[in-house]
Amino acid sequence: MEQNKLCKARLEGCTVWTTDVHHKKGRINNLLTDETYFLPVCRSCHQVIELNPVLAKELGFSQSRLNVGE
């Protein structure tokens, strides 16, 4: 978050400043620490992403948790 201080989602209600890290492919095994799938977001955007998985996938903020090794 130190390198990404601004929210990358910028959804309605965004508070601009990064407070959370969304794990785009989940937090299973190595994905917990794999920065490739991190998305720096504000708390508001993180809640929208978590509560709306279909929208999050459509916008590229979440990826399928199937085929985790890909």
PDB file of N, CA and C in Angstrom, residues 36-63:
ATOM      1  N   THR A  36       1.063 -10.285  -7.358  1.00  0.00           N
ATOM      2  CA  THR A  36       0.543 -10.246  -8.726  1.00  0.00           C
ATOM      3  C   THR A  36      -0.965 -10.037  -8.727  1.00  0.00           C
ATOM      4  N   TYR A  37      -1.619 -10.584  -7.713  1.00  0.00           N
ATOM      5  CA  TYR A  37      -3.081 -10.536  -7.651  1.00  0.00           C
ATOM      6  C   TYR A  37      -3.616  -9.562  -6.608  1.00  0.00           C
ATOM      7  N   PHE A  38      -2.786  -8.661  -6.132  1.00  0.00           N
ATOM      8  CA  PHE A  38      -3.225  -7.644  -5.168  1.00  0.00           C
ATOM      9  C   PHE A  38      -3.854  -6.467  -5.910  1.00  0.00           C
ATOM     10  N   LEU A  39      -4.894  -5.911  -5.316  1.00  0.00           N
ATOM     11  CA  LEU A  39      -5.512  -4.696  -5.842  1.00  0.00           C
ATOM     12  C   LEU A  39      -5.666  -3.722  -4.684  1.00  0.00           C
ATOM     13  N   PRO A  40      -4.899  -2.630  -4.677  1.00  0.00           N
ATOM     14  CA  PRO A  40      -5.019  -1.640  -3.609  1.00  0.00           C
ATOM     15  C   PRO A  40      -6.317  -0.848  -3.767  1.00  0.00           C
ATOM     16  N   VAL A  41      -7.140  -0.858  -2.730  1.00  0.00           N
ATOM     17  CA  VAL A  41      -8.447  -0.207  -2.785  1.00  0.00           C
ATOM     18  C   VAL A  41      -8.772   0.491  -1.473  1.00  0.00           C
ATOM     19  N   CYS A  42      -9.736   1.394  -1.527  1.00  0.00           N
ATOM     20  CA  CYS A  42     -10.250   2.005  -0.306  1.00  0.00           C
ATOM     21  C   CYS A  42     -11.265   1.042   0.314  1.00  0.00           C
ATOM     22  N   ARG A  43     -11.635   1.257   1.542  1.00  0.00           N
ATOM     23  CA  ARG A  43     -12.573   0.367   2.225  1.00  0.00           C
ATOM     24  C   ARG A  43     -13.928   0.325   1.524  1.00  0.00           C
ATOM     25  N   SER A  44     -14.402   1.464   1.060  1.00  0.00           N
ATOM     26  CA  SER A  44     -15.690   1.530   0.384  1.00  0.00           C
ATOM     27  C   SER A  44     -15.699   0.668  -0.877  1.00  0.00           C
ATOM     28  N   CYS A  45     -14.703   0.815  -1.709  1.00  0.00           N
ATOM     29  CA  CYS A  45     -14.623   0.030  -2.942  1.00  0.00           C
ATOM     30  C   CYS A  45     -14.447  -1.454  -2.633  1.00  0.00           C
ATOM     31  N   HIS A  46     -13.677  -1.770  -1.596  1.00  0.00           N
ATOM     32  CA  HIS A  46     -13.474  -3.167  -1.220  1.00  0.00           C
ATOM     33  C   HIS A  46     -14.802  -3.815  -0.837  1.00  0.00           C
ATOM     34  N   GLN A  47     -15.634  -3.096  -0.120  1.00  0.00           N
ATOM     35  CA  GLN A  47     -16.943  -3.630   0.254  1.00  0.00           C
ATOM     36  C   GLN A  47     -17.812  -3.865  -0.975  1.00  0.00           C
ATOM     37  N   VAL A  48     -17.786  -2.935  -1.918  1.00  0.00           N
ATOM     38  CA  VAL A  48     -18.568  -3.098  -3.151  1.00  0.00           C
ATOM     39  C   VAL A  48     -18.073  -4.327  -3.913  1.00  0.00           C
ATOM     40  N   ILE A  49     -16.778  -4.488  -4.029  1.00  0.00           N
ATOM     41  CA  ILE A  49     -16.192  -5.630  -4.738  1.00  0.00           C
ATOM     42  C   ILE A  49     -16.600  -6.941  -4.077  1.00  0.00           C
ATOM     43  N   GLU A  50     -16.490  -7.016  -2.753  1.00  0.00           N
ATOM     44  CA  GLU A  50     -16.813  -8.243  -2.035  1.00  0.00           C
ATOM     45  C   GLU A  50     -18.302  -8.575  -2.083  1.00  0.00           C
ATOM     46  N   LEU A  51     -19.150  -7.568  -2.072  1.00  0.00           N
ATOM     47  CA  LEU A  51     -20.598  -7.799  -2.064  1.00  0.00           C
ATOM     48  C   LEU A  51     -21.193  -7.993  -3.462  1.00  0.00           C
ATOM     49  N   ASN A  52     -20.406  -7.715  -4.495  1.00  0.00           N
ATOM     50  CA  ASN A  52     -20.887  -7.820  -5.874  1.00  0.00           C
ATOM     51  C   ASN A  52     -19.884  -8.592  -6.734  1.00  0.00           C
ATOM     52  N   PRO A  53     -19.756  -9.903  -6.512  1.00  0.00           N
ATOM     53  CA  PRO A  53     -18.730 -10.682  -7.219  1.00  0.00           C
ATOM     54  C   PRO A  53     -18.874 -10.698  -8.741  1.00  0.00           C
ATOM     55  N   VAL A  54     -20.089 -10.679  -9.248  1.00  0.00           N
ATOM     56  CA  VAL A  54     -20.274 -10.683 -10.704  1.00  0.00           C
ATOM     57  C   VAL A  54     -19.748  -9.369 -11.293  1.00  0.00           C
ATOM     58  N   LEU A  55     -20.129  -8.261 -10.699  1.00  0.00           N
ATOM     59  CA  LEU A  55     -19.637  -6.953 -11.145  1.00  0.00           C
ATOM     60  C   LEU A  55     -18.117  -6.885 -11.033  1.00  0.00           C
ATOM     61  N   ALA A  56     -17.576  -7.364  -9.923  1.00  0.00           N
ATOM     62  CA  ALA A  56     -16.123  -7.332  -9.710  1.00  0.00           C
ATOM     63  C   ALA A  56     -15.395  -8.107 -10.807  1.00  0.00           C
ATOM     64  N   LYS A  57     -15.929  -9.254 -11.203  1.00  0.00           N
ATOM     65  CA  LYS A  57     -15.303 -10.024 -12.284  1.00  0.00           C
ATOM     66  C   LYS A  57     -15.434  -9.292 -13.616  1.00  0.00           C
ATOM     67  N   GLU A  58     -16.598  -8.706 -13.870  1.00  0.00           N
ATOM     68  CA  GLU A  58     -16.806  -7.965 -15.117  1.00  0.00           C
ATOM     69  C   GLU A  58     -15.826  -6.801 -15.237  1.00  0.00           C
ATOM     70  N   LEU A  59     -15.523  -6.152 -14.126  1.00  0.00           N
ATOM     71  CA  LEU A  59     -14.621  -5.002 -14.125  1.00  0.00           C
ATOM     72  C   LEU A  59     -13.151  -5.390 -14.010  1.00  0.00           C
ATOM     73  N   GLY A  60     -12.878  -6.694 -13.842  1.00  0.00           N
ATOM     74  CA  GLY A  60     -11.502  -7.169 -13.739  1.00  0.00           C
ATOM     75  C   GLY A  60     -10.906  -7.050 -12.349  1.00  0.00           C
ATOM     76  N   PHE A  61     -11.738  -6.798 -11.338  1.00  0.00           N
ATOM     77  CA  PHE A  61     -11.244  -6.649  -9.969  1.00  0.00           C
ATOM     78  C   PHE A  61     -11.157  -7.977  -9.246  1.00  0.00           C
ATOM     79  N   SER A  62     -11.794  -9.017  -9.782  1.00  0.00           N
ATOM     80  CA  SER A  62     -11.708 -10.365  -9.228  1.00  0.00           C
ATOM     81  C   SER A  62     -11.533 -11.336 -10.384  1.00  0.00           C
ATOM     82  N   GLN A  63     -10.848 -12.443 -10.080  1.00  0.00           N
ATOM     83  CA  GLN A  63     -10.625 -13.475 -11.084  1.00  0.00           C
ATOM     84  C   GLN A  63     -11.116 -14.804 -10.535  1.00  0.00           C
TER      85      GLN A  63
END
